[in-house]
Amino acid sequence: MTTLAAPEVLTRCRRLVQPALQEAVGRLHPWVSEMAAYSFGWCEVGGAPAVASGGKGVRQALAVLGAEAAGAPGRAGVPAAVAVELVHVFSLLHDDIMDGDPARRGRPTVWKAYGIGPAVLAGDALFALAVETLAGAGSDAVRLLSAALSDLVRGQADDLLFATRPWTGPERVRPEEYRAMAEHKTGALLGCAAALGALLGGAPPTTVAALDRAGRHLGVAFQIVDDVLGIWGDPVVTGKPVHGDLRERKKTFPVLAALDSPTAAAGQLARLLESDGPVQEMADLVEECGGRSAALAEAHRRMALAEAAHELRPLLDYLLRRDL
């Protein structure tokens, strides 16, 4: 097991996985392959090499680390890393359409660059390619991926429905509902990555299950840290406008935790959220009501639970403390 710091772990795992990932994407229809490569940050519209960087490769790293946790070489987890990364990007393509997001990592999203129909097609192609990638690994591997996909869809459905629910009253979204949504939408795929890597590395079922649970806890922490960054993060670092999530009235964990506070300030916050109130005042009220501290405490709690899987520790502090 490596003792490298988290950025070096991510780089090592990306280098191991990247050739197989590019080879898989290259098997797609040329136009679909271009859209997929664009979504990974490998090319610009039209196919010219991109100067933009892709994501950190957290899911890829979890799959490789999962294989190494089983005592196998990291390359044993490469098919798991490729499959999960394909599913992740598939979900981002469709999420961007559902959310109407025009940009990701400083570039137009695929639906903005190519159109809604082509973006849906590219997402579908990545999903099919992920299943094909695991087909030779056995039914247990496909079953793990299918379960994670079901959870991901459940989490996305809840997230979309949250937007239609009120800020106050018995129908409001509770923090515990948000935690369940985050585990499904974000945690399921992180848990699947680590568990799949372990499975392909020959780990026993108890280890596979433990890594799945740890990845799910990591996913909740990951989502909540994103929520904190979505309100208070540095726009230069995050690529998002300051207080962006409040402007869009997103029901994020810090806001929901603040609204649960039995204070007059929570009522004032609710009134501002229901109107066109100033976002700076809302951000101040969320902090005053304890929303920021509650979010960070929950993220730390989930990370502590994830640490039960010692194999994931190279990534934990890095993912929790990023840009805060």
PDB file of C-alpha atoms in Angstrom:
ATOM      1  CA  MET A   1       0.000   0.000   0.000  1.00  0.00           C
ATOM      2  CA  THR A   2       1.425   3.389  -0.965  1.00  0.00           C
ATOM      3  CA  THR A   3       2.419   5.999   1.603  1.00  0.00           C
ATOM      4  CA  LEU A   4       2.321   8.868  -0.872  1.00  0.00           C
ATOM      5  CA  ALA A   5       0.340  12.025  -0.106  1.00  0.00           C
ATOM      6  CA  ALA A   6      -3.102  12.329  -1.634  1.00  0.00           C
ATOM      7  CA  PRO A   7      -2.222  14.428  -4.731  1.00  0.00           C
ATOM      8  CA  GLU A   8       0.516  11.939  -5.621  1.00  0.00           C
ATOM      9  CA  VAL A   9      -1.888   9.031  -5.085  1.00  0.00           C
ATOM     10  CA  LEU A  10      -4.406  10.653  -7.425  1.00  0.00           C
ATOM     11  CA  THR A  11      -1.727  11.265 -10.060  1.00  0.00           C
ATOM     12  CA  ARG A  12      -0.380   7.720  -9.815  1.00  0.00           C
ATOM     13  CA  CYS A  13      -3.850   6.208 -10.175  1.00  0.00           C
ATOM     14  CA  ARG A  14      -4.824   8.475 -13.080  1.00  0.00           C
ATOM     15  CA  ARG A  15      -1.685   7.464 -14.963  1.00  0.00           C
ATOM     16  CA  LEU A  16      -2.520   3.815 -14.404  1.00  0.00           C
ATOM     17  CA  VAL A  17      -6.151   4.142 -15.499  1.00  0.00           C
ATOM     18  CA  GLN A  18      -5.950   6.773 -18.250  1.00  0.00           C
ATOM     19  CA  PRO A  19      -4.758   4.551 -21.120  1.00  0.00           C
ATOM     20  CA  ALA A  20      -7.554   2.018 -20.535  1.00  0.00           C
ATOM     21  CA  LEU A  21     -10.126   4.801 -20.165  1.00  0.00           C
ATOM     22  CA  GLN A  22      -9.043   6.459 -23.419  1.00  0.00           C
ATOM     23  CA  GLU A  23      -9.005   3.114 -25.210  1.00  0.00           C
ATOM     24  CA  ALA A  24     -12.576   2.416 -24.071  1.00  0.00           C
ATOM     25  CA  VAL A  25     -13.850   5.851 -25.156  1.00  0.00           C
ATOM     26  CA  GLY A  26     -12.067   5.396 -28.485  1.00  0.00           C
ATOM     27  CA  ARG A  27     -14.287   2.396 -29.255  1.00  0.00           C
ATOM     28  CA  LEU A  28     -17.381   4.604 -29.444  1.00  0.00           C
ATOM     29  CA  HIS A  29     -18.859   6.133 -32.592  1.00  0.00           C
ATOM     30  CA  PRO A  30     -16.404   8.906 -33.629  1.00  0.00           C
ATOM     31  CA  TRP A  31     -18.854  11.775 -32.952  1.00  0.00           C
ATOM     32  CA  VAL A  32     -19.967  10.291 -29.641  1.00  0.00           C
ATOM     33  CA  SER A  33     -16.340   9.594 -28.782  1.00  0.00           C
ATOM     34  CA  GLU A  34     -15.506  13.265 -29.368  1.00  0.00           C
ATOM     35  CA  MET A  35     -18.300  14.382 -27.030  1.00  0.00           C
ATOM     36  CA  ALA A  36     -17.119  11.920 -24.412  1.00  0.00           C
ATOM     37  CA  ALA A  37     -13.516  13.106 -24.768  1.00  0.00           C
ATOM     38  CA  TYR A  38     -14.732  16.702 -24.444  1.00  0.00           C
ATOM     39  CA  SER A  39     -16.590  15.810 -21.243  1.00  0.00           C
ATOM     40  CA  PHE A  40     -13.399  14.258 -19.834  1.00  0.00           C
ATOM     41  CA  GLY A  41     -11.496  17.434 -20.676  1.00  0.00           C
ATOM     42  CA  TRP A  42      -9.306  15.759 -23.296  1.00  0.00           C
ATOM     43  CA  CYS A  43     -10.363  17.808 -26.332  1.00  0.00           C
ATOM     44  CA  GLU A  44     -12.219  20.914 -27.457  1.00  0.00           C
ATOM     45  CA  VAL A  45     -15.333  20.991 -29.636  1.00  0.00           C
ATOM     46  CA  GLY A  46     -14.191  19.674 -32.991  1.00  0.00           C
ATOM     47  CA  GLY A  47     -11.577  17.368 -31.491  1.00  0.00           C
ATOM     48  CA  ALA A  48      -8.554  19.662 -31.037  1.00  0.00           C
ATOM     49  CA  PRO A  49      -6.491  18.763 -27.944  1.00  0.00           C
ATOM     50  CA  ALA A  50      -7.728  20.596 -24.855  1.00  0.00           C
ATOM     51  CA  VAL A  51      -5.769  22.785 -22.495  1.00  0.00           C
ATOM     52  CA  ALA A  52      -8.439  22.308 -19.821  1.00  0.00           C
ATOM     53  CA  SER A  53      -7.797  19.716 -17.148  1.00  0.00           C
ATOM     54  CA  GLY A  54     -10.250  16.992 -16.247  1.00  0.00           C
ATOM     55  CA  GLY A  55     -11.399  16.076 -12.756  1.00  0.00           C
ATOM     56  CA  LYS A  56      -9.270  14.875  -9.872  1.00  0.00           C
ATOM     57  CA  GLY A  57      -9.975  11.207 -10.577  1.00  0.00           C
ATOM     58  CA  VAL A  58     -11.158  10.384  -7.062  1.00  0.00           C
ATOM     59  CA  ARG A  59     -13.291   7.421  -8.176  1.00  0.00           C
ATOM     60  CA  GLN A  60     -10.469   6.015 -10.268  1.00  0.00           C
ATOM     61  CA  ALA A  61      -8.150   6.225  -7.267  1.00  0.00           C
ATOM     62  CA  LEU A  62     -10.664   4.513  -4.986  1.00  0.00           C
ATOM     63  CA  ALA A  63     -10.919   1.558  -7.380  1.00  0.00           C
ATOM     64  CA  VAL A  64      -7.140   1.191  -7.587  1.00  0.00           C
ATOM     65  CA  LEU A  65      -6.774   1.540  -3.807  1.00  0.00           C
ATOM     66  CA  GLY A  66      -9.531  -1.030  -3.336  1.00  0.00           C
ATOM     67  CA  ALA A  67      -7.593  -3.566  -5.416  1.00  0.00           C
ATOM     68  CA  GLU A  68      -4.424  -2.832  -3.461  1.00  0.00           C
ATOM     69  CA  ALA A  69      -6.345  -3.267  -0.214  1.00  0.00           C
ATOM     70  CA  ALA A  70      -7.058  -6.811  -1.357  1.00  0.00           C
ATOM     71  CA  GLY A  71      -3.340  -7.427  -1.778  1.00  0.00           C
ATOM     72  CA  ALA A  72      -3.502  -7.276  -5.552  1.00  0.00           C
ATOM     73  CA  PRO A  73      -1.546  -4.910  -7.812  1.00  0.00           C
ATOM     74  CA  GLY A  74      -3.338  -1.668  -8.584  1.00  0.00           C
ATOM     75  CA  ARG A  75      -3.802  -2.658 -12.222  1.00  0.00           C
ATOM     76  CA  ALA A  76      -6.305  -5.304 -11.088  1.00  0.00           C
ATOM     77  CA  GLY A  77      -8.682  -2.457 -10.238  1.00  0.00           C
ATOM     78  CA  VAL A  78      -8.351  -0.709 -13.613  1.00  0.00           C
ATOM     79  CA  PRO A  79     -11.531  -2.209 -15.176  1.00  0.00           C
ATOM     80  CA  ALA A  80     -13.454  -1.103 -12.065  1.00  0.00           C
ATOM     81  CA  ALA A  81     -11.914   2.372 -12.290  1.00  0.00           C
ATOM     82  CA  VAL A  82     -12.838   2.681 -15.975  1.00  0.00           C
ATOM     83  CA  ALA A  83     -16.418   1.476 -15.454  1.00  0.00           C
ATOM     84  CA  VAL A  84     -17.084   3.756 -12.492  1.00  0.00           C
ATOM     85  CA  GLU A  85     -15.506   6.773 -14.174  1.00  0.00           C
ATOM     86  CA  LEU A  86     -17.669   6.207 -17.251  1.00  0.00           C
ATOM     87  CA  VAL A  87     -20.777   6.045 -15.070  1.00  0.00           C
ATOM     88  CA  HIS A  88     -19.727   9.175 -13.203  1.00  0.00           C
ATOM     89  CA  VAL A  89     -19.299  11.211 -16.393  1.00  0.00           C
ATOM     90  CA  PHE A  90     -22.554   9.770 -17.776  1.00  0.00           C
ATOM     91  CA  SER A  91     -24.317  11.049 -14.658  1.00  0.00           C
ATOM     92  CA  LEU A  92     -22.709  14.493 -14.996  1.00  0.00           C
ATOM     93  CA  LEU A  93     -23.831  14.811 -18.626  1.00  0.00           C
ATOM     94  CA  HIS A  94     -27.435  14.103 -17.667  1.00  0.00           C
ATOM     95  CA  ASP A  95     -27.293  16.121 -14.418  1.00  0.00           C
ATOM     96  CA  ASP A  96     -26.122  19.206 -16.310  1.00  0.00           C
ATOM     97  CA  ILE A  97     -29.127  18.909 -18.617  1.00  0.00           C
ATOM     98  CA  MET A  98     -31.591  18.383 -15.742  1.00  0.00           C
ATOM     99  CA  ASP A  99     -30.129  21.274 -13.748  1.00  0.00           C
ATOM    100  CA  GLY A 100     -29.728  23.571 -16.748  1.00  0.00           C
ATOM    101  CA  ASP A 101     -26.065  24.176 -15.860  1.00  0.00           C
ATOM    102  CA  PRO A 102     -24.309  25.995 -18.722  1.00  0.00           C
ATOM    103  CA  ALA A 103     -20.712  25.457 -17.566  1.00  0.00           C
ATOM    104  CA  ARG A 104     -18.518  22.897 -15.818  1.00  0.00           C
ATOM    105  CA  ARG A 105     -14.864  23.448 -14.878  1.00  0.00           C
ATOM    106  CA  GLY A 106     -14.838  26.742 -16.735  1.00  0.00           C
ATOM    107  CA  ARG A 107     -16.086  25.335 -20.068  1.00  0.00           C
ATOM    108  CA  PRO A 108     -19.539  24.996 -21.660  1.00  0.00           C
ATOM    109  CA  THR A 109     -21.229  21.780 -20.609  1.00  0.00           C
ATOM    110  CA  VAL A 110     -21.694  19.129 -23.275  1.00  0.00           C
ATOM    111  CA  TRP A 111     -25.347  19.995 -23.856  1.00  0.00           C
ATOM    112  CA  LYS A 112     -24.410  23.649 -24.332  1.00  0.00           C
ATOM    113  CA  ALA A 113     -21.544  22.801 -26.673  1.00  0.00           C
ATOM    114  CA  TYR A 114     -23.242  20.078 -28.733  1.00  0.00           C
ATOM    115  CA  GLY A 115     -26.977  20.253 -27.976  1.00  0.00           C
ATOM    116  CA  ILE A 116     -29.317  18.436 -25.602  1.00  0.00           C
ATOM    117  CA  GLY A 117     -30.006  15.440 -27.832  1.00  0.00           C
ATOM    118  CA  PRO A 118     -26.347  14.722 -28.569  1.00  0.00           C
ATOM    119  CA  ALA A 119     -25.466  15.103 -24.863  1.00  0.00           C
ATOM    120  CA  VAL A 120     -28.146  12.573 -23.886  1.00  0.00           C
ATOM    121  CA  LEU A 121     -26.800  10.205 -26.544  1.00  0.00           C
ATOM    122  CA  ALA A 122     -23.227  10.594 -25.278  1.00  0.00           C
ATOM    123  CA  GLY A 123     -24.366   9.885 -21.731  1.00  0.00           C
ATOM    124  CA  ASP A 124     -26.225   6.779 -22.826  1.00  0.00           C
ATOM    125  CA  ALA A 125     -23.150   5.596 -24.722  1.00  0.00           C
ATOM    126  CA  LEU A 126     -20.938   6.000 -21.641  1.00  0.00           C
ATOM    127  CA  PHE A 127     -23.420   4.056 -19.529  1.00  0.00           C
ATOM    128  CA  ALA A 128     -23.491   1.181 -22.039  1.00  0.00           C
ATOM    129  CA  LEU A 129     -19.698   1.248 -22.278  1.00  0.00           C
ATOM    130  CA  ALA A 130     -19.385   0.984 -18.482  1.00  0.00           C
ATOM    131  CA  VAL A 131     -21.496  -2.170 -18.402  1.00  0.00           C
ATOM    132  CA  GLU A 132     -19.525  -3.621 -21.325  1.00  0.00           C
ATOM    133  CA  THR A 133     -16.254  -2.876 -19.510  1.00  0.00           C
ATOM    134  CA  LEU A 134     -17.322  -4.986 -16.528  1.00  0.00           C
ATOM    135  CA  ALA A 135     -19.013  -7.753 -18.509  1.00  0.00           C
ATOM    136  CA  GLY A 136     -15.911  -9.917 -18.441  1.00  0.00           C
ATOM    137  CA  ALA A 137     -15.385  -9.460 -14.703  1.00  0.00           C
ATOM    138  CA  GLY A 138     -18.350 -11.616 -13.693  1.00  0.00           C
ATOM    139  CA  SER A 139     -21.891 -11.218 -12.461  1.00  0.00           C
ATOM    140  CA  ASP A 140     -20.892 -10.020  -8.972  1.00  0.00           C
ATOM    141  CA  ALA A 141     -19.103  -7.014 -10.459  1.00  0.00           C
ATOM    142  CA  VAL A 142     -22.036  -6.120 -12.706  1.00  0.00           C
ATOM    143  CA  ARG A 143     -24.383  -6.544  -9.752  1.00  0.00           C
ATOM    144  CA  LEU A 144     -22.362  -4.110  -7.646  1.00  0.00           C
ATOM    145  CA  LEU A 145     -22.393  -1.511 -10.405  1.00  0.00           C
ATOM    146  CA  SER A 146     -26.130  -1.994 -11.011  1.00  0.00           C
ATOM    147  CA  ALA A 147     -26.904  -1.475  -7.316  1.00  0.00           C
ATOM    148  CA  ALA A 148     -24.876   1.730  -7.282  1.00  0.00           C
ATOM    149  CA  LEU A 149     -26.694   2.953 -10.400  1.00  0.00           C
ATOM    150  CA  SER A 150     -30.070   2.300  -8.774  1.00  0.00           C
ATOM    151  CA  ASP A 151     -29.005   4.305  -5.730  1.00  0.00           C
ATOM    152  CA  LEU A 152     -27.648   7.102  -7.919  1.00  0.00           C
ATOM    153  CA  VAL A 153     -30.995   7.405  -9.729  1.00  0.00           C
ATOM    154  CA  ARG A 154     -32.841   7.372  -6.400  1.00  0.00           C
ATOM    155  CA  GLY A 155     -30.620  10.134  -5.067  1.00  0.00           C
ATOM    156  CA  GLN A 156     -31.010  12.249  -8.190  1.00  0.00           C
ATOM    157  CA  ALA A 157     -34.795  11.845  -8.052  1.00  0.00           C
ATOM    158  CA  ASP A 158     -34.871  13.004  -4.432  1.00  0.00           C
ATOM    159  CA  ASP A 159     -32.585  15.932  -5.242  1.00  0.00           C
ATOM    160  CA  LEU A 160     -34.884  17.096  -8.039  1.00  0.00           C
ATOM    161  CA  LEU A 161     -37.953  16.719  -5.818  1.00  0.00           C
ATOM    162  CA  PHE A 162     -36.315  18.701  -3.008  1.00  0.00           C
ATOM    163  CA  ALA A 163     -36.415  21.765  -5.259  1.00  0.00           C
ATOM    164  CA  THR A 164     -40.230  21.617  -5.343  1.00  0.00           C
ATOM    165  CA  ARG A 165     -40.671  21.406  -1.567  1.00  0.00           C
ATOM    166  CA  PRO A 166     -41.170  24.432   0.731  1.00  0.00           C
ATOM    167  CA  TRP A 167     -38.543  25.948   2.995  1.00  0.00           C
ATOM    168  CA  THR A 168     -40.751  25.726   6.066  1.00  0.00           C
ATOM    169  CA  GLY A 169     -43.593  23.632   7.461  1.00  0.00           C
ATOM    170  CA  PRO A 170     -44.113  19.885   7.726  1.00  0.00           C
ATOM    171  CA  GLU A 171     -43.189  19.307   4.051  1.00  0.00           C
ATOM    172  CA  ARG A 172     -39.789  20.974   4.310  1.00  0.00           C
ATOM    173  CA  VAL A 173     -36.633  18.988   3.583  1.00  0.00           C
ATOM    174  CA  ARG A 174     -35.000  17.739   6.779  1.00  0.00           C
ATOM    175  CA  PRO A 175     -31.210  17.408   7.167  1.00  0.00           C
ATOM    176  CA  GLU A 176     -31.551  13.633   7.608  1.00  0.00           C
ATOM    177  CA  GLU A 177     -33.359  13.398   4.258  1.00  0.00           C
ATOM    178  CA  TYR A 178     -30.541  15.339   2.673  1.00  0.00           C
ATOM    179  CA  ARG A 179     -27.950  12.974   4.141  1.00  0.00           C
ATOM    180  CA  ALA A 180     -29.804   9.995   2.649  1.00  0.00           C
ATOM    181  CA  MET A 181     -29.991  11.736  -0.726  1.00  0.00           C
ATOM    182  CA  ALA A 182     -26.262  12.527  -0.662  1.00  0.00           C
ATOM    183  CA  GLU A 183     -25.374   8.945   0.207  1.00  0.00           C
ATOM    184  CA  HIS A 184     -27.352   7.719  -2.791  1.00  0.00           C
ATOM    185  CA  LYS A 185     -26.395  10.415  -5.288  1.00  0.00           C
ATOM    186  CA  THR A 186     -22.717  10.807  -4.402  1.00  0.00           C
ATOM    187  CA  GLY A 187     -21.752   8.107  -1.922  1.00  0.00           C
ATOM    188  CA  ALA A 188     -23.044   5.083  -3.808  1.00  0.00           C
ATOM    189  CA  LEU A 189     -20.612   5.506  -6.688  1.00  0.00           C
ATOM    190  CA  LEU A 190     -17.636   6.224  -4.424  1.00  0.00           C
ATOM    191  CA  GLY A 191     -18.455   3.117  -2.393  1.00  0.00           C
ATOM    192  CA  CYS A 192     -18.905   1.130  -5.586  1.00  0.00           C
ATOM    193  CA  ALA A 193     -15.491   2.231  -6.868  1.00  0.00           C
ATOM    194  CA  ALA A 194     -13.641   1.014  -3.772  1.00  0.00           C
ATOM    195  CA  ALA A 195     -15.738  -2.156  -3.480  1.00  0.00           C
ATOM    196  CA  LEU A 196     -15.372  -3.055  -7.156  1.00  0.00           C
ATOM    197  CA  GLY A 197     -11.623  -2.590  -7.021  1.00  0.00           C
ATOM    198  CA  ALA A 198     -11.460  -4.873  -3.993  1.00  0.00           C
ATOM    199  CA  LEU A 199     -13.701  -7.453  -5.653  1.00  0.00           C
ATOM    200  CA  LEU A 200     -11.530  -7.561  -8.782  1.00  0.00           C
ATOM    201  CA  GLY A 201      -8.490  -7.780  -6.526  1.00  0.00           C
ATOM    202  CA  GLY A 202      -9.850 -10.960  -4.932  1.00  0.00           C
ATOM    203  CA  ALA A 203     -10.969  -9.539  -1.581  1.00  0.00           C
ATOM    204  CA  PRO A 204     -13.432 -11.498   0.587  1.00  0.00           C
ATOM    205  CA  PRO A 205     -17.057 -10.258   0.764  1.00  0.00           C
ATOM    206  CA  THR A 206     -16.525  -8.660   4.191  1.00  0.00           C
ATOM    207  CA  THR A 207     -13.761  -6.430   2.839  1.00  0.00           C
ATOM    208  CA  VAL A 208     -15.791  -5.549  -0.247  1.00  0.00           C
ATOM    209  CA  ALA A 209     -18.761  -4.556   1.955  1.00  0.00           C
ATOM    210  CA  ALA A 210     -16.571  -2.557   4.363  1.00  0.00           C
ATOM    211  CA  LEU A 211     -15.041  -0.539   1.527  1.00  0.00           C
ATOM    212  CA  ASP A 212     -18.491   0.090   0.073  1.00  0.00           C
ATOM    213  CA  ARG A 213     -19.681   1.501   3.416  1.00  0.00           C
ATOM    214  CA  ALA A 214     -16.557   3.609   3.801  1.00  0.00           C
ATOM    215  CA  GLY A 215     -16.959   5.044   0.306  1.00  0.00           C
ATOM    216  CA  ARG A 216     -20.566   5.951   1.026  1.00  0.00           C
ATOM    217  CA  HIS A 217     -19.552   7.858   4.167  1.00  0.00           C
ATOM    218  CA  LEU A 218     -16.846   9.562   2.132  1.00  0.00           C
ATOM    219  CA  GLY A 219     -19.436  10.543  -0.469  1.00  0.00           C
ATOM    220  CA  VAL A 220     -21.689  12.251   2.081  1.00  0.00           C
ATOM    221  CA  ALA A 221     -18.696  14.170   3.439  1.00  0.00           C
ATOM    222  CA  PHE A 222     -17.630  15.046  -0.112  1.00  0.00           C
ATOM    223  CA  GLN A 223     -21.102  16.396  -0.953  1.00  0.00           C
ATOM    224  CA  ILE A 224     -21.376  18.441   2.231  1.00  0.00           C
ATOM    225  CA  VAL A 225     -17.931  19.999   1.713  1.00  0.00           C
ATOM    226  CA  ASP A 226     -19.108  20.924  -1.797  1.00  0.00           C
ATOM    227  CA  ASP A 227     -22.154  22.561  -0.199  1.00  0.00           C
ATOM    228  CA  VAL A 228     -19.930  24.645   2.072  1.00  0.00           C
ATOM    229  CA  LEU A 229     -17.789  25.662  -0.896  1.00  0.00           C
ATOM    230  CA  GLY A 230     -20.966  26.488  -2.857  1.00  0.00           C
ATOM    231  CA  ILE A 231     -21.732  29.257  -0.350  1.00  0.00           C
ATOM    232  CA  TRP A 232     -18.371  30.357   1.068  1.00  0.00           C
ATOM    233  CA  GLY A 233     -15.769  29.001  -1.361  1.00  0.00           C
ATOM    234  CA  ASP A 234     -13.275  31.190  -3.196  1.00  0.00           C
ATOM    235  CA  PRO A 235     -14.600  31.689  -6.762  1.00  0.00           C
ATOM    236  CA  VAL A 236     -11.038  31.701  -8.117  1.00  0.00           C
ATOM    237  CA  VAL A 237     -10.564  28.188  -6.731  1.00  0.00           C
ATOM    238  CA  THR A 238     -14.064  26.719  -7.118  1.00  0.00           C
ATOM    239  CA  GLY A 239     -14.934  28.269 -10.481  1.00  0.00           C
ATOM    240  CA  LYS A 240     -18.326  29.204  -9.056  1.00  0.00           C
ATOM    241  CA  PRO A 241     -19.604  32.666  -8.040  1.00  0.00           C
ATOM    242  CA  VAL A 242     -19.514  33.434  -4.331  1.00  0.00           C
ATOM    243  CA  HIS A 243     -22.833  32.533  -2.661  1.00  0.00           C
ATOM    244  CA  GLY A 244     -23.830  30.851  -5.923  1.00  0.00           C
ATOM    245  CA  ASP A 245     -25.899  28.096  -4.283  1.00  0.00           C
ATOM    246  CA  LEU A 246     -27.870  30.684  -2.295  1.00  0.00           C
ATOM    247  CA  ARG A 247     -28.577  32.718  -5.428  1.00  0.00           C
ATOM    248  CA  GLU A 248     -29.988  29.587  -7.018  1.00  0.00           C
ATOM    249  CA  ARG A 249     -31.921  28.773  -3.821  1.00  0.00           C
ATOM    250  CA  LYS A 250     -30.405  25.285  -3.630  1.00  0.00           C
ATOM    251  CA  LYS A 251     -31.437  23.226  -0.641  1.00  0.00           C
ATOM    252  CA  THR A 252     -27.949  22.393   0.595  1.00  0.00           C
ATOM    253  CA  PHE A 253     -26.980  20.910   3.947  1.00  0.00           C
ATOM    254  CA  PRO A 254     -25.747  24.154   5.616  1.00  0.00           C
ATOM    255  CA  VAL A 255     -29.023  25.907   4.743  1.00  0.00           C
ATOM    256  CA  LEU A 256     -31.227  23.016   5.882  1.00  0.00           C
ATOM    257  CA  ALA A 257     -29.285  22.688   9.137  1.00  0.00           C
ATOM    258  CA  ALA A 258     -29.627  26.431   9.734  1.00  0.00           C
ATOM    259  CA  LEU A 259     -33.386  26.306   9.129  1.00  0.00           C
ATOM    260  CA  ASP A 260     -33.607  23.549  11.753  1.00  0.00           C
ATOM    261  CA  SER A 261     -32.210  25.936  14.343  1.00  0.00           C
ATOM    262  CA  PRO A 262     -34.833  26.979  16.968  1.00  0.00           C
ATOM    263  CA  THR A 263     -33.940  30.650  16.652  1.00  0.00           C
ATOM    264  CA  ALA A 264     -35.585  33.801  15.365  1.00  0.00           C
ATOM    265  CA  ALA A 265     -32.745  34.102  12.874  1.00  0.00           C
ATOM    266  CA  ALA A 266     -33.868  30.822  11.255  1.00  0.00           C
ATOM    267  CA  GLY A 267     -37.295  32.330  10.628  1.00  0.00           C
ATOM    268  CA  GLN A 268     -35.675  35.419   9.138  1.00  0.00           C
ATOM    269  CA  LEU A 269     -33.565  33.207   6.883  1.00  0.00           C
ATOM    270  CA  ALA A 270     -36.647  31.336   5.688  1.00  0.00           C
ATOM    271  CA  ARG A 271     -38.378  34.592   4.790  1.00  0.00           C
ATOM    272  CA  LEU A 272     -35.361  35.733   2.766  1.00  0.00           C
ATOM    273  CA  LEU A 273     -35.175  32.385   0.962  1.00  0.00           C
ATOM    274  CA  GLU A 274     -38.845  32.620   0.027  1.00  0.00           C
ATOM    275  CA  SER A 275     -38.351  36.137  -1.348  1.00  0.00           C
ATOM    276  CA  ASP A 276     -35.661  37.852  -3.382  1.00  0.00           C
ATOM    277  CA  GLY A 277     -33.548  38.632  -0.335  1.00  0.00           C
ATOM    278  CA  PRO A 278     -29.888  39.702  -0.415  1.00  0.00           C
ATOM    279  CA  VAL A 279     -27.592  36.680  -0.605  1.00  0.00           C
ATOM    280  CA  GLN A 280     -24.923  38.148   1.677  1.00  0.00           C
ATOM    281  CA  GLU A 281     -27.495  38.519   4.445  1.00  0.00           C
ATOM    282  CA  MET A 282     -28.659  34.951   3.846  1.00  0.00           C
ATOM    283  CA  ALA A 283     -25.100  33.661   4.054  1.00  0.00           C
ATOM    284  CA  ASP A 284     -24.598  35.547   7.316  1.00  0.00           C
ATOM    285  CA  LEU A 285     -27.812  34.090   8.735  1.00  0.00           C
ATOM    286  CA  VAL A 286     -26.894  30.545   7.706  1.00  0.00           C
ATOM    287  CA  GLU A 287     -23.632  30.976   9.618  1.00  0.00           C
ATOM    288  CA  GLU A 288     -25.348  32.649  12.590  1.00  0.00           C
ATOM    289  CA  CYS A 289     -27.823  29.750  12.837  1.00  0.00           C
ATOM    290  CA  GLY A 290     -24.983  27.247  12.911  1.00  0.00           C
ATOM    291  CA  GLY A 291     -25.427  25.900   9.384  1.00  0.00           C
ATOM    292  CA  ARG A 292     -21.775  26.134   8.430  1.00  0.00           C
ATOM    293  CA  SER A 293     -20.484  24.597  11.656  1.00  0.00           C
ATOM    294  CA  ALA A 294     -23.121  21.823  11.500  1.00  0.00           C
ATOM    295  CA  ALA A 295     -22.098  21.002   7.936  1.00  0.00           C
ATOM    296  CA  LEU A 296     -18.408  20.790   8.778  1.00  0.00           C
ATOM    297  CA  ALA A 297     -19.150  18.710  11.879  1.00  0.00           C
ATOM    298  CA  GLU A 298     -21.189  16.242   9.798  1.00  0.00           C
ATOM    299  CA  ALA A 299     -18.441  16.074   7.167  1.00  0.00           C
ATOM    300  CA  HIS A 300     -15.862  15.327   9.881  1.00  0.00           C
ATOM    301  CA  ARG A 301     -18.140  12.685  11.402  1.00  0.00           C
ATOM    302  CA  ARG A 302     -18.554  10.927   8.058  1.00  0.00           C
ATOM    303  CA  MET A 303     -14.835  11.068   7.385  1.00  0.00           C
ATOM    304  CA  ALA A 304     -14.172   9.483  10.782  1.00  0.00           C
ATOM    305  CA  LEU A 305     -16.531   6.646   9.853  1.00  0.00           C
ATOM    306  CA  ALA A 306     -14.808   6.261   6.485  1.00  0.00           C
ATOM    307  CA  GLU A 307     -11.433   6.000   8.219  1.00  0.00           C
ATOM    308  CA  ALA A 308     -12.443   2.542   9.405  1.00  0.00           C
ATOM    309  CA  ALA A 309     -11.195   1.528   5.964  1.00  0.00           C
ATOM    310  CA  HIS A 310      -7.506   2.303   6.470  1.00  0.00           C
ATOM    311  CA  GLU A 311      -6.857   1.781   2.760  1.00  0.00           C
ATOM    312  CA  LEU A 312      -8.677   5.012   1.895  1.00  0.00           C
ATOM    313  CA  ARG A 313      -6.781   7.248   4.315  1.00  0.00           C
ATOM    314  CA  PRO A 314      -4.419   8.727   1.691  1.00  0.00           C
ATOM    315  CA  LEU A 315      -7.414  10.580   0.238  1.00  0.00           C
ATOM    316  CA  LEU A 316      -9.520  11.447   3.275  1.00  0.00           C
ATOM    317  CA  ASP A 317      -8.010  14.627   4.728  1.00  0.00           C
ATOM    318  CA  TYR A 318      -7.249  15.944   1.251  1.00  0.00           C
ATOM    319  CA  LEU A 319     -10.873  15.628   0.143  1.00  0.00           C
ATOM    320  CA  LEU A 320     -12.261  17.091   3.363  1.00  0.00           C
ATOM    321  CA  ARG A 321      -9.935  20.081   3.611  1.00  0.00           C
ATOM    322  CA  ARG A 322      -9.856  21.099  -0.055  1.00  0.00           C
ATOM    323  CA  ASP A 323     -10.242  24.841  -0.551  1.00  0.00           C
ATOM    324  CA  LEU A 324     -12.026  25.444   2.772  1.00  0.00           C
TER     325      LEU A 324
END
